[in-house]
Amino acid sequence: MNLNQLFDLSFIGRRDEPALEFQGVSSTFGEIDARSNRLAQLLIARGIGRGERLCCYLVNSPFLIDLYLACVKTGVIFTPINILYREREIAHILADASPLAVVSDRPMEAKIPVWTPEEMMAAAGSQPDTRPENVRLDGDSPAGIIYTSGTTGTSKGAVLTHNNFAINAINIAACWRIDAADRLLLALPLFHVHALGNGLHAWLLTGCRLRLLERFDHEKAAEEFLSFRTTLFFGVPAMYVRMNDWAQETAAAVGRDVRLFVSGSAPLPVQTLEEFRRKYGHTILERYGMSETLMNLSNPYEGERRPGSVGMPLPGISARILDEQGLGEVRDGETGELYLKGPNVFAGYWGREEATRAAFRDGGWFRTGDLAMRQADGYYTLSGRRSDLIISGGFNIYPREIEEFLEELDGVIEAAVIGVADRVRGEVPVAYIVGDAEAGPLEDACRQKLASFKVPRAFTRVEKLPRNALGKVQKHLLPRGS
């Protein structure tokens, strides 16, 4: 089975039912199926077929959904580009993926054809609205290439298969109880697996109703929640921070409709979760995923949603935490590197055999590069990226522990901790603070509650922390040596 058969649960089974809303315009599942069929026929007519790559550089829109579905129906490998990327980053992806064309509504310097949505929609109008025939696909066929954020070098393309996307959709639909009665508000960018892998696929699998936003505007989002009667929302921590600024009566009204708020793509501060619970009457469900694996672990829908934890492995997914050498499992309560195995794990990095081999070991276990700890009852807690680990005078320092403590203090809105070179200790932690807290009281609080080697040697106030499009802090962009 491939994704097309999975999506037919909605395209055939709910053909005439409302499916998608965008900027006041609604579409049924049948209309989306027909539109994407025409685009699929157009791709074939233009010589783009199974195994070829098609890049797109677009903001959220129904056309982007139609284009993705057209790729799924023809076996074309959908390759989205982060809309925040600029010429240098775009050029790298185009060179690496070698697509036959790129779809964009912005001027681009590219040596391959650049097609606009308007031109493609006009050309597709004369194509048949039937699904292309004789396209041989199975679960192992590549469906998309998602480029990593590239925080430690040039970004790599993670090849995700039909099976990867399918098992992910089935898992979250079952574990988060998503069904046709749900109304999903999706404000995340579709170039990222959070929206594409979770939002889009769960919607098409379950036949729930989707309202797509071009982006999250915190000043308008409350009205979107209320007018749509939203029951399900996928967000990132930065969104929940802004939602905590809404008036109490607005929060209460939103909370009455929504049954589930989910957070991912970056660590959710415990302080944000607790404030949200008091204000909205809901405990945000935090989970953990990656571009290379989609969803891995999740707090339970029924049961304890533990603050600071990303829960337990989803069905069919195995996890283990190994020591620094990757030779043995650490004991519960100890920190090590998280390894994963399961049908959600990607096929490899596009065109990079060496990087793919380095990412796996011992019969297919994927090295996440994330540090984690398993508690005795099976809940996992992340400690940050292995590359973020600070080793100071022989002691391991996990920045997230310090960040979470700082964010509990008065005058601190957000915090980021990195290591800087030190002649004596090798590295020492320094902190970047958003808020009006002064360095002296922050240092005093840290000395009272943290081991001496964990106390930041400097506290730098910044207007905001550098983030990517999903709200994840880009620590490599923080100035070193402060």
CSV table of C-alpha atoms in Angstrom, one decimal:
chain,number,residue,atom,x,y,z
A,1,MET,CA,0.0,0.0,0.0
A,2,ASN,CA,1.1,3.6,-0.7
A,3,LEU,CA,-0.2,6.9,0.5
A,4,ASN,CA,-2.7,7.1,-2.4
A,5,GLN,CA,-4.7,4.2,-1.0
A,6,LEU,CA,-4.6,5.7,2.5
A,7,PHE,CA,-5.8,9.1,1.2
A,8,ASP,CA,-8.7,7.4,-0.6
A,9,LEU,CA,-10.4,6.9,2.7
A,10,SER,CA,-11.2,10.6,2.4
A,11,PHE,CA,-11.0,11.2,-1.4
A,12,ILE,CA,-13.5,8.3,-2.1
A,13,GLY,CA,-15.1,7.7,1.3
A,14,ARG,CA,-15.8,11.4,2.1
A,15,ARG,CA,-15.8,12.8,-1.4
A,16,ASP,CA,-18.6,15.3,-1.0
A,17,GLU,CA,-17.8,16.4,2.6
A,18,PRO,CA,-16.2,19.7,3.5
A,19,ALA,CA,-12.4,19.2,3.8
A,20,LEU,CA,-10.4,22.5,3.6
A,21,GLU,CA,-10.9,26.1,4.4
A,22,PHE,CA,-8.4,28.8,3.4
A,23,GLN,CA,-9.1,32.6,3.5
A,24,GLY,CA,-12.9,32.1,3.4
A,25,VAL,CA,-12.9,29.6,0.5
A,26,SER,CA,-13.9,26.0,1.1
A,27,SER,CA,-13.2,22.8,-0.8
A,28,THR,CA,-14.5,19.2,-0.5
A,29,PHE,CA,-12.3,16.2,-0.6
A,30,GLY,CA,-13.6,15.5,-4.1
A,31,GLU,CA,-12.6,18.9,-5.3
A,32,ILE,CA,-9.1,18.6,-3.9
A,33,ASP,CA,-8.7,15.1,-5.4
A,34,ALA,CA,-9.8,16.5,-8.9
A,35,ARG,CA,-7.5,19.5,-8.7
A,36,SER,CA,-4.5,17.4,-7.7
A,37,ASN,CA,-5.2,14.9,-10.4
A,38,ARG,CA,-5.0,17.7,-13.0
A,39,LEU,CA,-1.7,18.8,-11.6
A,40,ALA,CA,-0.5,15.2,-11.6
A,41,GLN,CA,-1.4,14.9,-15.3
A,42,LEU,CA,0.4,18.2,-16.0
A,43,LEU,CA,3.6,16.9,-14.3
A,44,ILE,CA,3.5,13.8,-16.5
A,45,ALA,CA,2.9,15.9,-19.6
A,46,ARG,CA,6.0,18.0,-18.7
A,47,GLY,CA,8.2,15.0,-18.3
A,48,ILE,CA,8.4,14.8,-14.5
A,49,GLY,CA,7.7,11.3,-13.3
A,50,ARG,CA,8.5,8.7,-10.7
A,51,GLY,CA,11.7,9.3,-8.9
A,52,GLU,CA,12.3,12.8,-10.2
A,53,ARG,CA,12.5,15.7,-7.8
A,54,LEU,CA,10.3,18.8,-7.8
A,55,CYS,CA,11.2,21.7,-5.5
A,56,CYS,CA,8.8,24.2,-4.2
A,57,TYR,CA,9.4,27.5,-2.5
A,58,LEU,CA,5.9,28.6,-1.4
A,59,VAL,CA,3.9,29.9,1.6
A,60,ASN,CA,0.9,27.9,2.8
A,61,SER,CA,-2.0,27.7,0.3
A,62,PRO,CA,-4.4,25.1,-1.1
A,63,PHE,CA,-2.2,25.0,-4.2
A,64,LEU,CA,0.7,23.8,-2.2
A,65,ILE,CA,-1.4,20.9,-0.9
A,66,ASP,CA,-2.6,20.1,-4.4
A,67,LEU,CA,1.0,20.1,-5.6
A,68,TYR,CA,2.1,17.7,-2.9
A,69,LEU,CA,-0.7,15.4,-3.7
A,70,ALA,CA,0.1,15.5,-7.4
A,71,CYS,CA,3.6,14.4,-6.5
A,72,VAL,CA,2.3,11.6,-4.4
A,73,LYS,CA,0.1,10.4,-7.2
A,74,THR,CA,2.9,10.4,-9.8
A,75,GLY,CA,5.8,9.2,-7.7
A,76,VAL,CA,7.6,12.6,-8.0
A,77,ILE,CA,9.6,13.3,-4.9
A,78,PHE,CA,8.2,16.4,-3.3
A,79,THR,CA,11.1,18.7,-2.1
A,80,PRO,CA,10.0,21.8,-0.2
A,81,ILE,CA,12.3,24.7,0.6
A,82,ASN,CA,12.1,26.7,3.8
A,83,ILE,CA,10.4,30.0,2.8
A,84,LEU,CA,12.8,31.9,5.0
A,85,TYR,CA,15.8,30.7,3.1
A,86,ARG,CA,17.6,33.1,0.8
A,87,GLU,CA,19.7,32.8,-2.4
A,88,ARG,CA,22.7,30.9,-0.9
A,89,GLU,CA,20.6,28.4,1.0
A,90,ILE,CA,18.2,27.9,-1.9
A,91,ALA,CA,21.1,27.3,-4.3
A,92,HIS,CA,22.5,24.6,-2.1
A,93,ILE,CA,19.2,22.7,-2.1
A,94,LEU,CA,18.7,23.0,-5.8
A,95,ALA,CA,22.3,21.8,-6.5
A,96,ASP,CA,21.9,18.9,-4.0
A,97,ALA,CA,18.5,17.7,-5.0
A,98,SER,CA,18.9,18.2,-8.8
A,99,PRO,CA,15.2,18.8,-9.4
A,100,LEU,CA,13.8,19.1,-12.9
A,101,ALA,CA,11.9,22.3,-11.9
A,102,VAL,CA,11.1,24.6,-9.0
A,103,VAL,CA,7.7,26.0,-8.2
A,104,SER,CA,7.7,29.5,-6.8
A,105,ASP,CA,5.8,32.8,-6.9
A,106,ARG,CA,8.9,34.8,-6.3
A,107,PRO,CA,11.7,35.7,-8.7
A,108,MET,CA,14.5,33.1,-8.5
A,109,GLU,CA,18.0,32.8,-9.8
A,110,ALA,CA,17.9,29.2,-11.0
A,111,LYS,CA,19.3,27.3,-14.0
A,112,ILE,CA,16.2,25.1,-14.1
A,113,PRO,CA,12.7,26.0,-15.1
A,114,VAL,CA,10.8,28.1,-12.5
A,115,TRP,CA,7.0,27.6,-12.6
A,116,THR,CA,4.5,29.8,-10.9
A,117,PRO,CA,1.4,28.5,-9.2
A,118,GLU,CA,-0.8,30.8,-11.4
A,119,GLU,CA,0.8,29.4,-14.6
A,120,MET,CA,0.5,25.8,-13.4
A,121,MET,CA,-3.1,26.1,-12.4
A,122,ALA,CA,-4.0,27.6,-15.7
A,123,ALA,CA,-2.2,24.9,-17.6
A,124,ALA,CA,-3.7,22.2,-15.4
A,125,GLY,CA,-7.2,23.4,-16.3
A,126,SER,CA,-7.1,21.6,-19.6
A,127,GLN,CA,-5.8,18.3,-18.2
A,128,PRO,CA,-8.1,15.4,-17.2
A,129,ASP,CA,-9.2,15.2,-13.6
A,130,THR,CA,-8.6,11.5,-13.4
A,131,ARG,CA,-5.7,10.0,-11.5
A,132,PRO,CA,-2.7,9.0,-13.6
A,133,GLU,CA,-2.6,5.2,-14.3
A,134,ASN,CA,0.2,2.8,-14.3
A,135,VAL,CA,2.3,4.6,-11.7
A,136,ARG,CA,4.1,1.8,-9.8
A,137,LEU,CA,4.6,2.8,-6.1
A,138,ASP,CA,4.9,0.9,-2.9
A,139,GLY,CA,5.5,1.7,0.7
A,140,ASP,CA,9.2,2.0,0.2
A,141,SER,CA,8.9,4.5,-2.6
A,142,PRO,CA,10.3,8.0,-1.7
A,143,ALA,CA,7.6,10.5,-1.2
A,144,GLY,CA,9.6,13.6,-0.1
A,145,ILE,CA,13.0,15.0,0.7
A,146,ILE,CA,13.0,17.3,3.7
A,147,TYR,CA,16.2,19.3,4.2
A,148,THR,CA,17.5,19.6,7.8
A,149,SER,CA,18.1,23.0,9.3
A,150,GLY,CA,21.9,22.7,8.8
A,151,THR,CA,22.9,24.1,12.2
A,152,THR,CA,26.2,22.2,12.1
A,153,GLY,CA,27.0,22.4,8.4
A,154,THR,CA,25.3,22.3,5.1
A,155,SER,CA,21.8,20.9,5.3
A,156,LYS,CA,21.2,17.3,4.2
A,157,GLY,CA,18.1,16.0,2.5
A,158,ALA,CA,16.2,13.3,4.5
A,159,VAL,CA,14.4,10.9,2.2
A,160,LEU,CA,11.0,10.0,3.6
A,161,THR,CA,9.0,7.2,2.1
A,162,HIS,CA,5.3,6.5,1.7
A,163,ASN,CA,5.6,4.0,4.7
A,164,ASN,CA,7.3,6.7,6.9
A,165,PHE,CA,4.5,9.1,6.3
A,166,ALA,CA,1.8,6.5,6.6
A,167,ILE,CA,2.9,4.9,9.9
A,168,ASN,CA,3.3,8.4,11.3
A,169,ALA,CA,-0.2,9.4,10.4
A,170,ILE,CA,-1.7,6.1,11.7
A,171,ASN,CA,0.2,6.5,15.0
A,172,ILE,CA,-0.8,10.0,15.8
A,173,ALA,CA,-4.4,9.5,14.7
A,174,ALA,CA,-4.7,6.5,17.0
A,175,CYS,CA,-2.7,7.8,19.9
A,176,TRP,CA,-4.2,11.3,19.9
A,177,ARG,CA,-7.7,10.2,19.0
A,178,ILE,CA,-8.0,12.2,15.8
A,179,ASP,CA,-11.1,11.4,13.8
A,180,ALA,CA,-13.5,12.9,11.2
A,181,ALA,CA,-15.3,14.9,13.9
A,182,ASP,CA,-12.2,17.0,14.5
A,183,ARG,CA,-11.5,20.5,13.3
A,184,LEU,CA,-7.8,21.1,12.8
A,185,LEU,CA,-6.4,24.6,12.8
A,186,LEU,CA,-3.0,24.5,11.0
A,187,ALA,CA,-0.8,27.6,11.1
A,188,LEU,CA,2.6,25.8,10.7
A,189,PRO,CA,4.5,26.0,7.4
A,190,LEU,CA,3.9,23.1,5.1
A,191,PHE,CA,7.6,23.0,4.1
A,192,HIS,CA,8.3,21.4,7.5
A,193,VAL,CA,7.5,17.9,8.6
A,194,HIS,CA,5.5,19.2,11.6
A,195,ALA,CA,2.8,20.5,9.3
A,196,LEU,CA,3.4,18.2,6.4
A,197,GLY,CA,3.9,14.9,8.2
A,198,ASN,CA,1.5,15.5,11.1
A,199,GLY,CA,-1.1,18.0,10.0
A,200,LEU,CA,-1.6,17.1,6.4
A,201,HIS,CA,-1.4,13.4,6.6
A,202,ALA,CA,-3.5,13.1,9.8
A,203,TRP,CA,-6.2,15.3,8.1
A,204,LEU,CA,-6.3,13.2,4.9
A,205,LEU,CA,-6.2,9.9,6.8
A,206,THR,CA,-9.0,10.7,9.2
A,207,GLY,CA,-11.2,13.0,7.0
A,208,CYS,CA,-11.3,15.7,9.7
A,209,ARG,CA,-11.9,19.3,8.7
A,210,LEU,CA,-8.9,21.6,8.1
A,211,ARG,CA,-8.5,25.3,8.3
A,212,LEU,CA,-5.2,26.3,6.9
A,213,LEU,CA,-3.6,29.6,7.7
A,214,GLU,CA,-0.8,31.2,5.7
A,215,ARG,CA,1.0,31.8,9.0
A,216,PHE,CA,0.4,32.3,12.7
A,217,ASP,CA,-0.5,35.8,13.5
A,218,HIS,CA,-1.0,36.0,17.3
A,219,GLU,CA,-3.2,39.1,17.0
A,220,LYS,CA,-5.7,37.4,14.7
A,221,ALA,CA,-5.3,33.7,15.7
A,222,ALA,CA,-7.9,33.9,18.5
A,223,GLU,CA,-10.6,34.8,16.0
A,224,GLU,CA,-9.5,31.9,13.8
A,225,PHE,CA,-9.8,29.5,16.8
A,226,LEU,CA,-13.2,30.7,17.7
A,227,SER,CA,-14.8,31.2,14.3
A,228,PHE,CA,-13.7,27.7,13.2
A,229,ARG,CA,-14.7,26.0,16.4
A,230,THR,CA,-11.3,24.4,16.5
A,231,THR,CA,-10.9,21.1,18.4
A,232,LEU,CA,-7.3,20.3,17.5
A,233,PHE,CA,-4.2,22.5,17.3
A,234,PHE,CA,-0.6,21.7,16.4
A,235,GLY,CA,1.8,24.4,17.6
A,236,VAL,CA,5.4,25.2,18.6
A,237,PRO,CA,6.4,26.7,21.9
A,238,ALA,CA,6.7,30.2,20.5
A,239,MET,CA,3.0,30.1,19.6
A,240,TYR,CA,2.0,29.0,23.1
A,241,VAL,CA,4.1,31.8,24.6
A,242,ARG,CA,2.2,34.4,22.5
A,243,MET,CA,-1.2,32.7,23.3
A,244,ASN,CA,-0.4,33.1,27.0
A,245,ASP,CA,-0.6,36.8,26.4
A,246,TRP,CA,-4.3,36.6,25.4
A,247,ALA,CA,-7.0,37.9,27.7
A,248,GLN,CA,-8.3,35.3,30.2
A,249,GLU,CA,-11.9,35.4,28.7
A,250,THR,CA,-10.4,34.8,25.2
A,251,ALA,CA,-8.4,31.9,26.6
A,252,ALA,CA,-11.4,30.4,28.3
A,253,ALA,CA,-13.5,30.6,25.1
A,254,VAL,CA,-10.8,28.9,23.0
A,255,GLY,CA,-10.3,26.3,25.7
A,256,ARG,CA,-14.0,25.4,25.7
A,257,ASP,CA,-13.8,24.2,22.0
A,258,VAL,CA,-10.4,22.7,21.7
A,259,ARG,CA,-9.9,19.1,23.0
A,260,LEU,CA,-6.1,18.8,22.3
A,261,PHE,CA,-3.2,21.2,22.0
A,262,VAL,CA,0.0,19.6,20.8
A,263,SER,CA,3.5,21.1,20.9
A,264,GLY,CA,6.7,20.1,19.2
A,265,SER,CA,9.7,21.2,17.0
A,266,ALA,CA,11.4,22.7,20.1
A,267,PRO,CA,11.4,22.2,23.8
A,268,LEU,CA,8.3,23.4,25.6
A,269,PRO,CA,9.4,25.4,28.8
A,270,VAL,CA,7.7,24.0,31.9
A,271,GLN,CA,6.7,27.5,32.9
A,272,THR,CA,4.9,28.0,29.6
A,273,LEU,CA,3.0,24.7,30.0
A,274,GLU,CA,1.9,25.5,33.6
A,275,GLU,CA,0.8,29.0,32.7
A,276,PHE,CA,-1.2,27.7,29.7
A,277,ARG,CA,-2.8,25.0,31.9
A,278,ARG,CA,-4.0,27.6,34.4
A,279,LYS,CA,-5.3,29.9,31.7
A,280,TYR,CA,-6.8,27.5,29.2
A,281,GLY,CA,-7.7,24.6,31.4
A,282,HIS,CA,-5.7,22.2,29.1
A,283,THR,CA,-2.3,20.4,29.5
A,284,ILE,CA,-0.4,20.8,26.3
A,285,LEU,CA,0.7,17.4,24.9
A,286,GLU,CA,4.4,17.5,24.2
A,287,ARG,CA,6.0,15.0,21.8
A,288,TYR,CA,9.3,14.6,20.0
A,289,GLY,CA,10.1,14.2,16.4
A,290,MET,CA,12.7,14.9,13.8
A,291,SER,CA,12.9,15.6,10.0
A,292,GLU,CA,14.6,12.1,9.7
A,293,THR,CA,12.0,10.2,11.7
A,294,LEU,CA,8.7,12.2,11.9
A,295,MET,CA,7.2,11.4,15.4
A,296,ASN,CA,9.1,9.2,17.8
A,297,LEU,CA,7.8,9.7,21.3
A,298,SER,CA,4.7,11.3,22.8
A,299,ASN,CA,3.1,12.0,26.1
A,300,PRO,CA,-0.2,10.0,26.4
A,301,TYR,CA,-3.6,11.3,25.5
A,302,GLU,CA,-5.0,9.5,28.5
A,303,GLY,CA,-2.7,9.5,31.5
A,304,GLU,CA,-0.1,11.8,32.8
A,305,ARG,CA,1.3,14.5,30.4
A,306,ARG,CA,4.4,15.1,32.3
A,307,PRO,CA,5.9,18.6,32.2
A,308,GLY,CA,9.4,18.6,30.8
A,309,SER,CA,9.0,15.1,29.3
A,310,VAL,CA,8.3,14.0,25.7
A,311,GLY,CA,6.6,10.9,26.9
A,312,MET,CA,7.2,7.3,25.6
A,313,PRO,CA,7.9,5.7,22.2
A,314,LEU,CA,4.9,5.5,19.9
A,315,PRO,CA,3.7,2.1,18.6
A,316,GLY,CA,6.2,0.2,16.6
A,317,ILE,CA,9.1,2.5,17.6
A,318,SER,CA,12.0,1.3,19.7
A,319,ALA,CA,14.3,3.6,21.7
A,320,ARG,CA,17.5,3.1,23.6
A,321,ILE,CA,20.0,5.5,25.3
A,322,LEU,CA,23.7,4.7,24.8
A,323,ASP,CA,26.8,5.9,26.5
A,324,GLU,CA,29.2,8.4,25.0
A,325,GLN,CA,31.0,5.7,23.0
A,326,GLY,CA,27.8,4.2,21.8
A,327,LEU,CA,28.7,0.8,23.2
A,328,GLY,CA,26.3,0.2,26.0
A,329,GLU,CA,22.9,1.4,27.4
A,330,VAL,CA,23.0,3.7,30.3
A,331,ARG,CA,20.9,3.1,33.4
A,332,ASP,CA,17.5,4.8,34.0
A,333,GLY,CA,18.1,8.2,35.3
A,334,GLU,CA,21.4,8.7,33.4
A,335,THR,CA,21.9,10.8,30.3
A,336,GLY,CA,23.1,9.4,27.0
A,337,GLU,CA,22.5,9.7,23.3
A,338,LEU,CA,19.1,8.6,22.0
A,339,TYR,CA,18.9,5.9,19.3
A,340,LEU,CA,15.7,5.0,17.4
A,341,LYS,CA,14.5,2.2,15.3
A,342,GLY,CA,11.2,1.6,13.5
A,343,PRO,CA,9.1,2.1,10.4
A,344,ASN,CA,9.1,5.9,10.9
A,345,VAL,CA,12.9,6.2,10.4
A,346,PHE,CA,13.9,7.7,7.0
A,347,ALA,CA,15.6,5.8,4.1
A,348,GLY,CA,18.8,7.9,4.3
A,349,TYR,CA,20.2,11.2,3.2
A,350,TRP,CA,19.8,12.1,-0.5
A,351,GLY,CA,23.0,11.4,-2.4
A,352,ARG,CA,25.1,11.0,0.8
A,353,GLU,CA,26.0,7.4,1.4
A,354,GLU,CA,28.8,8.2,3.9
A,355,ALA,CA,26.5,10.5,6.0
A,356,THR,CA,23.8,7.8,5.8
A,357,ARG,CA,26.2,5.1,7.0
A,358,ALA,CA,27.4,7.3,9.8
A,359,ALA,CA,23.8,7.9,11.0
A,360,PHE,CA,23.0,4.2,11.6
A,361,ARG,CA,24.7,1.5,13.6
A,362,ASP,CA,24.2,-2.0,14.9
A,363,GLY,CA,21.4,-3.2,12.6
A,364,GLY,CA,19.6,-0.1,11.8
A,365,TRP,CA,19.6,2.0,14.9
A,366,PHE,CA,19.5,5.7,14.0
A,367,ARG,CA,21.7,8.1,16.0
A,368,THR,CA,19.5,11.1,16.7
A,369,GLY,CA,22.3,13.3,18.2
A,370,ASP,CA,19.9,14.2,21.0
A,371,LEU,CA,20.7,13.6,24.6
A,372,ALA,CA,18.0,12.0,26.7
A,373,MET,CA,17.2,10.3,30.0
A,374,ARG,CA,14.7,7.5,30.6
A,375,GLN,CA,12.9,7.5,33.9
A,376,ALA,CA,12.1,4.2,35.6
A,377,ASP,CA,8.4,4.4,34.5
A,378,GLY,CA,9.3,4.8,30.8
A,379,TYR,CA,9.0,8.5,30.3
A,380,TYR,CA,11.8,10.2,28.4
A,381,THR,CA,13.3,13.6,28.9
A,382,LEU,CA,15.5,15.4,26.4
A,383,SER,CA,18.6,17.3,27.5
A,384,GLY,CA,19.4,19.0,24.2
A,385,ARG,CA,21.6,18.2,21.2
A,386,ARG,CA,24.8,16.3,21.7
A,387,SER,CA,26.5,19.1,19.9
A,388,ASP,CA,25.2,21.5,22.5
A,389,LEU,CA,26.7,19.6,25.4
A,390,ILE,CA,29.2,21.7,27.4
A,391,ILE,CA,32.1,19.9,29.0
A,392,SER,CA,33.6,22.2,31.7
A,393,GLY,CA,36.5,20.9,33.7
A,394,GLY,CA,35.5,17.4,33.0
A,395,PHE,CA,31.9,17.9,34.0
A,396,ASN,CA,29.0,17.5,31.6
A,397,ILE,CA,26.6,20.5,31.5
A,398,TYR,CA,23.3,20.2,29.8
A,399,PRO,CA,22.1,23.7,28.7
A,400,ARG,CA,18.4,22.9,28.8
A,401,GLU,CA,18.6,22.3,32.6
A,402,ILE,CA,20.0,25.8,33.1
A,403,GLU,CA,17.6,27.3,30.6
A,404,GLU,CA,14.6,25.9,32.3
A,405,PHE,CA,15.8,27.1,35.7
A,406,LEU,CA,16.4,30.6,34.4
A,407,GLU,CA,13.0,30.8,32.8
A,408,GLU,CA,11.4,30.1,36.2
A,409,LEU,CA,12.9,33.4,37.5
A,410,ASP,CA,11.2,36.8,37.6
A,411,GLY,CA,12.2,39.0,34.7
A,412,VAL,CA,13.2,36.2,32.4
A,413,ILE,CA,11.0,35.6,29.4
A,414,GLU,CA,13.3,33.3,27.5
A,415,ALA,CA,16.9,32.0,28.0
A,416,ALA,CA,19.5,30.2,25.9
A,417,VAL,CA,22.8,28.8,27.2
A,418,ILE,CA,25.8,28.0,25.2
A,419,GLY,CA,29.4,27.0,25.9
A,420,VAL,CA,32.4,29.3,25.2
A,421,ALA,CA,36.0,28.5,25.2
A,422,ASP,CA,37.9,28.9,28.5
A,423,ARG,CA,41.7,28.4,28.9
A,424,VAL,CA,41.4,26.6,32.2
A,425,ARG,CA,38.1,24.6,32.1
A,426,GLY,CA,37.9,24.1,28.3
A,427,GLU,CA,34.4,25.5,28.1
A,428,VAL,CA,32.2,27.5,30.4
A,429,PRO,CA,28.4,28.2,30.1
A,430,VAL,CA,27.1,31.7,29.3
A,431,ALA,CA,23.5,32.7,29.2
A,432,TYR,CA,21.5,34.9,26.8
A,433,ILE,CA,18.4,36.4,28.4
A,434,VAL,CA,15.2,37.9,26.9
A,435,GLY,CA,13.6,40.1,29.6
A,436,ASP,CA,14.5,42.8,32.1
A,437,ALA,CA,16.3,40.7,34.7
A,438,GLU,CA,19.7,41.9,35.9
A,439,ALA,CA,22.8,39.8,35.9
A,440,GLY,CA,23.5,40.0,39.6
A,441,PRO,CA,20.2,38.5,40.9
A,442,LEU,CA,20.3,35.9,38.2
A,443,GLU,CA,23.8,34.8,39.2
A,444,ASP,CA,22.8,34.7,42.8
A,445,ALA,CA,19.8,32.5,42.1
A,446,CYS,CA,21.9,30.1,40.0
A,447,ARG,CA,24.5,29.8,42.8
A,448,GLN,CA,21.8,28.9,45.3
A,449,LYS,CA,20.2,26.2,43.2
A,450,LEU,CA,22.8,24.9,40.7
A,451,ALA,CA,26.2,23.3,41.1
A,452,SER,CA,29.0,25.8,40.8
A,453,PHE,CA,30.2,24.6,37.5
A,454,LYS,CA,26.7,25.0,36.0
A,455,VAL,CA,26.5,28.7,36.9
A,456,PRO,CA,26.8,30.9,33.7
A,457,ARG,CA,29.9,33.0,33.7
A,458,ALA,CA,28.1,35.8,31.9
A,459,PHE,CA,24.5,36.9,31.4
A,460,THR,CA,23.8,38.9,28.2
A,461,ARG,CA,20.5,40.5,27.6
A,462,VAL,CA,19.2,40.4,24.1
A,463,GLU,CA,16.0,41.7,22.5
A,464,LYS,CA,15.1,38.2,21.1
A,465,LEU,CA,16.7,34.8,20.5
A,466,PRO,CA,17.5,33.8,16.9
A,467,ARG,CA,15.0,31.2,15.7
A,468,ASN,CA,14.1,29.2,12.6
A,469,ALA,CA,10.7,29.2,11.0
A,470,LEU,CA,9.4,26.6,13.5
A,471,GLY,CA,10.6,28.6,16.5
A,472,LYS,CA,13.6,26.5,17.4
A,473,VAL,CA,16.4,28.6,18.8
A,474,GLN,CA,19.4,28.7,16.5
A,475,LYS,CA,22.2,28.7,19.0
A,476,HIS,CA,24.9,28.8,16.4
A,477,LEU,CA,23.8,32.3,15.6
A,478,LEU,CA,24.4,33.6,19.1
A,479,PRO,CA,27.6,35.6,19.5
A,480,ARG,CA,30.4,33.6,21.1
A,481,GLY,CA,32.9,34.8,23.6
A,482,SER,CA,30.6,37.2,25.5
